[in-house]
Short mmCIF file of C-alpha atoms and ligand atoms in Angstrom, two decimals:
data_model
loop_
_atom_site.label_atom_id
_atom_site.label_comp_id
_atom_site.label_asym_id
_atom_site.label_seq_id
_atom_site.Cartn_x
_atom_site.Cartn_y
_atom_site.Cartn_z
CA UNK A 35 0.53 -33.38 -39.96
CA UNK A 36 -0.03 -36.43 -42.19
CA UNK A 37 -2.93 -38.65 -41.21
CA UNK A 38 -3.76 -42.26 -42.07
CA UNK A 39 -7.41 -43.25 -41.57
CA UNK A 40 -7.75 -47.02 -41.66
CA UNK A 41 -11.09 -48.76 -42.25
CA UNK A 42 -13.41 -46.15 -43.66
CA UNK A 43 -16.83 -47.60 -42.86
CA UNK A 44 -19.76 -45.77 -41.27
CA UNK A 45 -17.79 -43.97 -38.56
CA UNK A 46 -14.62 -43.64 -40.61
CA UNK A 47 -16.51 -41.93 -43.42
CA UNK A 48 -18.14 -39.51 -40.97
CA UNK A 49 -14.68 -38.63 -39.59
CA UNK A 50 -13.24 -38.30 -43.09
CA UNK A 51 -16.09 -36.05 -44.24
CA UNK A 52 -15.79 -33.90 -41.11
CA UNK A 53 -12.03 -33.50 -41.41
CA UNK A 54 -12.26 -32.51 -45.08
CA UNK A 55 -15.12 -30.11 -44.31
CA UNK A 56 -12.97 -28.55 -41.56
CA UNK A 57 -10.45 -27.49 -44.21
CA UNK A 58 -7.84 -30.18 -43.62
CA UNK A 59 -6.04 -30.50 -46.97
CA UNK A 60 -7.04 -33.79 -48.67
CA UNK A 61 -3.35 -34.35 -49.55
CA UNK A 62 -2.66 -34.84 -45.83
CA UNK A 63 -4.99 -37.85 -45.55
CA UNK A 64 -4.25 -41.41 -46.63
CA UNK A 65 -7.17 -43.75 -46.08
CA UNK A 66 -7.97 -47.42 -46.49
CA UNK A 67 -11.29 -49.16 -47.03
CA UNK A 68 -12.56 -52.55 -48.08
CA UNK A 69 -13.42 -53.73 -50.64
CA UNK A 70 -11.42 -52.01 -53.41
CA UNK A 71 -14.62 -50.70 -55.07
CA UNK A 72 -15.56 -48.88 -51.87
CA UNK A 73 -12.04 -47.44 -51.64
CA UNK A 74 -12.35 -46.13 -55.21
CA UNK A 75 -15.75 -44.60 -54.52
CA UNK A 76 -14.45 -42.84 -51.38
CA UNK A 77 -11.41 -41.52 -53.25
CA UNK A 78 -13.72 -40.01 -55.88
CA UNK A 79 -16.13 -38.58 -53.33
CA UNK A 80 -13.56 -36.94 -51.03
CA UNK A 81 -10.55 -36.34 -53.25
CA UNK A 82 -8.21 -38.25 -50.90
CA UNK A 83 -5.94 -41.23 -51.47
CA UNK A 84 -7.92 -44.34 -50.52
CA UNK A 85 -6.40 -47.78 -50.97
CA UNK A 86 -6.72 -51.21 -49.44
CA UNK A 87 -3.11 -51.61 -48.24
CA UNK A 88 -2.80 -50.56 -44.60
CA UNK A 89 1.02 -50.77 -44.24
CA UNK A 90 1.49 -48.44 -47.27
CA UNK A 91 -1.09 -46.00 -45.94
CA UNK A 92 0.69 -45.54 -42.58
CA UNK A 93 4.25 -45.25 -43.87
CA UNK A 94 4.34 -41.41 -43.90
CA UNK A 95 1.73 -40.79 -41.23
CA UNK A 96 2.29 -38.82 -38.02
CA UNK A 97 -1.16 -39.86 -36.78
CA UNK A 98 -2.91 -43.14 -37.59
CA UNK A 99 -6.65 -43.31 -36.88
CA UNK A 100 -8.10 -46.83 -36.67
CA UNK A 101 -11.80 -47.18 -37.53
CA UNK A 102 -12.13 -50.93 -38.15
CA UNK A 103 -14.44 -53.19 -36.10
CA UNK A 104 -13.04 -54.06 -32.63
CA UNK A 105 -12.23 -57.64 -33.63
CA UNK A 106 -10.07 -56.40 -36.53
CA UNK A 107 -7.95 -53.99 -34.44
CA UNK A 108 -5.36 -56.49 -33.15
CA UNK A 109 -4.51 -58.05 -36.53
CA UNK A 110 -4.45 -54.60 -38.12
CA UNK A 111 -1.97 -53.25 -35.55
CA UNK A 112 0.27 -56.28 -36.04
CA UNK A 113 0.17 -55.73 -39.81
CA UNK A 114 1.04 -52.02 -39.70
CA UNK A 115 3.56 -52.14 -36.82
CA UNK A 116 6.69 -52.57 -38.95
CA UNK A 117 5.63 -49.75 -41.31
CA UNK A 118 4.80 -47.11 -38.68
CA UNK A 119 6.95 -43.97 -38.47
CA UNK A 120 9.13 -44.14 -35.31
CA UNK A 121 7.08 -41.58 -33.33
CA UNK A 122 3.65 -42.17 -34.84
CA UNK A 123 0.56 -41.69 -32.68
CA UNK A 124 -2.04 -44.43 -33.16
CA UNK A 125 -5.61 -43.45 -32.23
CA UNK A 126 -8.13 -46.27 -31.98
CA UNK A 127 -11.81 -45.39 -32.32
CA UNK A 128 -12.86 -48.97 -31.58
CA UNK A 129 -15.32 -49.56 -28.77
CA UNK A 130 -14.04 -51.66 -25.90
CA UNK A 131 -10.43 -52.14 -26.99
CA UNK A 132 -8.26 -51.18 -23.98
CA UNK A 133 -5.13 -49.03 -24.21
CA UNK A 134 -3.06 -51.92 -22.87
CA UNK A 135 -4.15 -54.10 -25.81
CA UNK A 136 -3.24 -51.34 -28.26
CA UNK A 137 0.13 -50.68 -26.64
CA UNK A 138 1.17 -54.35 -26.59
CA UNK A 139 0.66 -54.58 -30.36
CA UNK A 140 2.62 -51.40 -31.18
CA UNK A 141 6.38 -50.94 -31.58
CA UNK A 142 8.30 -49.05 -28.86
CA UNK A 143 8.33 -45.28 -29.46
CA UNK A 144 4.81 -45.11 -30.83
CA UNK A 145 1.97 -43.71 -28.72
CA UNK A 146 -1.42 -45.38 -28.26
CA UNK A 147 -4.54 -43.28 -27.79
CA UNK A 148 -8.04 -44.58 -27.26
CA UNK A 149 -10.75 -42.29 -28.60
CA UNK A 150 -14.52 -42.45 -28.61
CA UNK A 151 -16.38 -40.22 -31.00
CA UNK A 152 -19.67 -40.39 -32.89
CA UNK A 153 -21.42 -40.23 -36.22
CA UNK A 154 -22.03 -36.48 -35.86
CA UNK A 155 -18.38 -36.07 -36.91
CA UNK A 156 -19.88 -35.72 -40.39
CA UNK A 157 -21.61 -32.50 -39.32
CA UNK A 158 -18.54 -31.49 -37.25
CA UNK A 159 -20.62 -31.84 -34.10
CA UNK A 160 -19.04 -35.00 -32.67
CA UNK A 161 -18.58 -35.58 -28.95
CA UNK A 162 -15.11 -37.09 -28.56
CA UNK A 163 -13.26 -38.37 -25.51
CA UNK A 164 -9.55 -39.21 -25.55
CA UNK A 165 -7.71 -41.49 -23.13
CA UNK A 166 -3.99 -42.24 -23.06
CA UNK A 167 -1.26 -43.26 -20.65
CA UNK A 168 -0.55 -40.72 -17.93
CA UNK A 169 1.78 -37.95 -19.09
CA UNK A 170 0.94 -38.34 -22.80
CA UNK A 171 0.80 -34.98 -24.57
CA UNK A 172 -2.58 -35.07 -26.32
CA UNK A 173 -2.55 -31.47 -27.60
CA UNK A 174 -2.17 -32.33 -31.30
CA UNK A 175 -4.77 -35.09 -31.17
CA UNK A 176 -7.20 -32.87 -29.27
CA UNK A 177 -6.73 -30.15 -31.91
CA UNK A 178 -7.40 -32.71 -34.64
CA UNK A 179 -10.65 -33.94 -33.06
CA UNK A 180 -11.71 -30.36 -32.23
CA UNK A 181 -11.99 -29.90 -36.00
CA UNK A 182 -14.97 -32.28 -35.99
CA UNK A 183 -16.65 -31.29 -32.73
CA UNK A 184 -15.96 -31.06 -29.01
CA UNK A 185 -13.18 -33.05 -27.34
CA UNK A 186 -12.54 -33.94 -23.71
CA UNK A 187 -9.71 -35.86 -22.06
CA UNK A 188 -10.95 -38.76 -19.96
CA UNK A 189 -9.69 -41.47 -17.68
CA UNK A 190 -9.69 -44.81 -19.46
CA UNK A 191 -11.90 -46.32 -16.76
CA UNK A 192 -14.74 -44.12 -18.10
CA UNK A 193 -14.41 -45.12 -21.75
CA UNK A 194 -17.10 -47.84 -21.81
CA UNK A 195 -19.60 -45.47 -20.23
CA UNK A 196 -18.53 -42.70 -22.60
CA UNK A 197 -19.01 -45.13 -25.48
CA UNK A 198 -22.59 -45.68 -24.31
CA UNK A 199 -23.54 -42.01 -23.97
CA UNK A 200 -21.36 -40.32 -26.62
CA UNK A 201 -20.63 -43.08 -29.16
CA UNK A 202 -23.98 -44.89 -29.14
CA UNK A 203 -25.80 -41.78 -27.89
CA UNK A 204 -26.97 -40.48 -31.29
CA UNK A 205 -28.88 -43.76 -31.75
CA UNK A 206 -30.93 -42.96 -28.64
CA UNK A 207 -32.04 -39.69 -30.25
CA UNK A 208 -32.73 -41.34 -33.61
CA UNK A 209 -34.86 -43.91 -31.74
CA UNK A 210 -36.84 -41.04 -30.24
CA UNK A 211 -37.10 -39.33 -33.65
CA UNK A 212 -38.34 -42.55 -35.23
CA UNK A 213 -40.97 -43.15 -32.52
CA UNK A 214 -42.22 -39.57 -32.70
CA UNK A 215 -42.32 -39.59 -36.50
CA UNK A 216 -44.28 -42.84 -36.52
CA UNK A 217 -46.73 -41.45 -33.96
CA UNK A 218 -47.19 -38.28 -36.01
CA UNK A 219 -47.69 -40.13 -39.30
CA UNK A 220 -50.01 -42.69 -37.69
CA UNK A 221 -52.02 -39.74 -36.40
CA UNK A 222 -52.45 -38.49 -39.98
CA UNK A 223 -49.60 -35.97 -40.36
CA UNK A 224 -47.94 -35.63 -43.73
CA UNK A 225 -44.64 -37.65 -43.51
CA UNK A 226 -42.55 -34.85 -45.04
CA UNK A 227 -43.99 -32.26 -42.64
CA UNK A 228 -43.44 -34.67 -39.73
CA UNK A 229 -39.80 -35.11 -40.67
CA UNK A 230 -39.21 -31.37 -41.11
CA UNK A 231 -40.87 -30.50 -37.79
CA UNK A 232 -39.27 -33.28 -35.75
CA UNK A 233 -35.76 -32.68 -37.16
CA UNK A 234 -36.07 -28.98 -36.39
CA UNK A 235 -37.55 -29.65 -32.94
CA UNK A 236 -34.57 -31.88 -32.04
CA UNK A 237 -32.01 -29.46 -33.46
CA UNK A 238 -33.57 -26.44 -31.74
CA UNK A 239 -33.97 -28.25 -28.42
CA UNK A 240 -30.34 -29.46 -28.50
CA UNK A 241 -29.00 -26.00 -29.37
CA UNK A 242 -31.03 -24.52 -26.51
CA UNK A 243 -29.73 -27.22 -24.14
CA UNK A 244 -26.15 -26.52 -25.18
CA UNK A 245 -26.61 -22.74 -24.80
CA UNK A 246 -28.14 -23.03 -21.34
CA UNK A 247 -26.32 -23.32 -18.01
CA UNK A 248 -29.34 -25.04 -16.49
CA UNK A 249 -29.76 -28.80 -16.12
CA UNK A 250 -32.05 -30.56 -18.64
CA UNK A 251 -34.64 -31.19 -15.93
CA UNK A 252 -35.01 -27.41 -15.37
CA UNK A 253 -35.51 -26.77 -19.10
CA UNK A 254 -38.07 -29.55 -19.23
CA UNK A 255 -40.10 -27.97 -16.42
CA UNK A 256 -40.30 -24.68 -18.31
CA UNK A 257 -42.10 -26.38 -21.19
CA UNK A 258 -44.58 -28.13 -18.93
CA UNK A 259 -47.37 -25.59 -18.45
CA UNK A 260 -49.35 -26.69 -15.36
CA UNK A 261 -52.21 -28.95 -16.38
CA UNK A 262 -51.09 -28.83 -20.02
CA UNK A 263 -50.03 -31.19 -22.79
CA UNK A 264 -46.38 -31.66 -21.72
CA UNK A 265 -47.43 -32.67 -18.23
CA UNK A 266 -49.65 -35.33 -19.77
CA UNK A 267 -46.76 -36.59 -21.92
CA UNK A 268 -44.31 -36.65 -19.00
CA UNK A 269 -46.77 -38.51 -16.77
CA UNK A 270 -47.16 -41.11 -19.52
CA UNK A 271 -43.35 -41.46 -19.85
CA UNK A 272 -43.04 -41.88 -16.07
CA UNK A 273 -45.83 -44.46 -16.02
CA UNK A 274 -43.86 -46.44 -18.62
CA UNK A 275 -40.64 -46.15 -16.58
CA UNK A 276 -38.82 -44.55 -19.51
CA UNK A 277 -36.14 -43.04 -17.24
CA UNK A 278 -35.37 -46.51 -15.91
CA UNK A 279 -35.37 -47.93 -19.45
CA UNK A 280 -32.87 -45.31 -20.65
CA UNK A 281 -30.58 -45.93 -17.67
CA UNK A 282 -30.75 -49.66 -18.38
CA UNK A 283 -29.94 -49.06 -22.05
CA UNK A 284 -26.86 -46.97 -21.14
CA UNK A 285 -25.75 -49.69 -18.71
CA UNK A 286 -26.27 -52.41 -21.35
CA UNK A 287 -24.18 -50.51 -23.89
CA UNK A 288 -21.38 -49.85 -21.37
CA UNK A 289 -21.37 -53.50 -20.28
CA UNK A 290 -21.15 -54.66 -23.92
CA UNK A 291 -18.09 -52.42 -24.31
CA UNK A 292 -16.24 -54.62 -21.85
CA UNK A 293 -17.36 -57.80 -23.59
CA UNK A 294 -16.48 -56.98 -27.21
CA UNK A 295 -14.20 -59.48 -28.93
CA UNK A 296 -11.42 -56.93 -29.51
CA UNK A 297 -11.28 -56.11 -25.78
N1 NDP B 151 -20.66 -46.44 -36.07
C1 NDP B 151 -20.49 -45.56 -35.06
O1 NDP B 151 -21.28 -44.60 -34.90
C2 NDP B 151 -19.34 -45.70 -34.13
C3 NDP B 151 -18.39 -46.69 -34.28
N2 NDP B 151 -17.32 -46.76 -33.43
C4 NDP B 151 -16.26 -47.74 -33.65
O2 NDP B 151 -15.76 -47.53 -34.96
C5 NDP B 151 -15.37 -48.74 -35.54
C6 NDP B 151 -16.05 -48.90 -36.89
O3 NDP B 151 -17.44 -48.98 -36.67
P1 NDP B 151 -18.43 -48.80 -37.90
O4 NDP B 151 -17.96 -47.68 -38.75
O5 NDP B 151 -19.78 -48.76 -37.32
O6 NDP B 151 -18.22 -50.18 -38.65
P2 NDP B 151 -18.21 -50.47 -40.21
O7 NDP B 151 -18.29 -51.95 -40.37
O8 NDP B 151 -19.20 -49.60 -40.90
O9 NDP B 151 -16.76 -49.96 -40.65
C7 NDP B 151 -15.59 -50.67 -40.50
C8 NDP B 151 -14.95 -50.73 -41.85
O10 NDP B 151 -13.63 -51.25 -41.72
C9 NDP B 151 -13.42 -52.10 -42.83
N3 NDP B 151 -12.31 -52.99 -42.52
C10 NDP B 151 -12.31 -54.13 -41.78
N4 NDP B 151 -11.06 -54.63 -41.69
C11 NDP B 151 -10.26 -53.79 -42.40
C12 NDP B 151 -8.89 -53.76 -42.70
N5 NDP B 151 -8.06 -54.69 -42.23
N6 NDP B 151 -8.41 -52.76 -43.46
C13 NDP B 151 -9.22 -51.79 -43.94
N7 NDP B 151 -10.54 -51.77 -43.69
C14 NDP B 151 -11.05 -52.74 -42.93
C15 NDP B 151 -14.74 -52.79 -43.02
O11 NDP B 151 -14.82 -53.38 -44.32
P3 NDP B 151 -15.72 -54.71 -44.48
O12 NDP B 151 -17.08 -54.36 -44.00
O13 NDP B 151 -15.63 -54.98 -45.94
O14 NDP B 151 -15.04 -55.75 -43.62
C16 NDP B 151 -15.70 -51.63 -42.84
O15 NDP B 151 -15.91 -50.90 -44.03
C17 NDP B 151 -15.72 -49.84 -34.56
O16 NDP B 151 -14.55 -50.24 -33.90
C18 NDP B 151 -16.71 -49.19 -33.60
O17 NDP B 151 -16.59 -49.69 -32.30
C19 NDP B 151 -17.15 -45.87 -32.40
C20 NDP B 151 -18.06 -44.89 -32.21
C21 NDP B 151 -19.24 -44.71 -33.02
O1 LIG B 152 -22.42 -49.94 -31.64
C1 LIG B 152 -21.20 -49.93 -31.48
O2 LIG B 152 -20.60 -50.91 -30.97
C2 LIG B 152 -20.41 -48.73 -31.90
C3 LIG B 152 -19.67 -48.12 -30.75
C4 LIG B 152 -20.44 -46.88 -30.39
C5 LIG B 152 -21.38 -46.71 -31.49
N1 LIG B 152 -21.31 -47.69 -32.34
#
């Protein structure tokens, strides 16, 4: 399978790094990035063809992955349309750009897929959701994204919410990591020790969560020794309405998905 990856920015580079790390032969990937200096740097770093010309990059591709900003998706699809292979599958990673918008810009015979993934693609731990028109065979695309993490098939109506929790989701955890690190350092902890301990705490807690069949709330209770430190922390979080704040943040992200200029 030959893959074109168009617009290698923050997310595109994470996907590229993850795919290469998964053993996908670099010769199977044609990428584009702007400006030309960035394209050259990426080509050196990953050993793949990286240019700036999107129509050339897609000419041989079976699968075209679009990782440009939402506002750039429409013009990009119009530019590559005439160069696409007759049965190419075009996968857009852009937040908020509906399948219908993708399909109307693509030539007949090509397949549009909307995907939402995240920055953990770099570590091959991405959470990806795929949506496509009913009856679309997504097996090959699912296999491709399984290389960089876990993939589910979703109804398109869920994609803005999925964008909030899976696409933007890592930022919620980095926010938590930043707040905890600042609290630790402000309290006198060595910054390097704080980073090591908080990184490992998050990693260990997430692995435990993933391994467990129990809901997060049950795992949380097991840490909270009656009358102990965790209870004090949880009471403080409740007093500050943190649950409500997180729900509001998810809702704000999902709502923005529907308002993005490429939508
Ligand atoms: N960042 C993330 O974690 C996630 C992002 N996404 C989606 O991924 C997409 C990219 O986001 P992100 O990586 O954050 O954004 P970036 O701005 O980091 O990356 C987009 C890249 O595309 C380049 N670009 C723009 N137009 C073209 C073009 N016509 N041809 C080739 N390259 C082009 C940009 O170059 P230049 O800056 O020079 O214009 C930039 O390097 C967005 O649609 C976003 O919704 C989805 C999930 C997670
Ligand atoms: O912030 C954004 O719009 C993109 C989509 C999900 C994560 N980053």
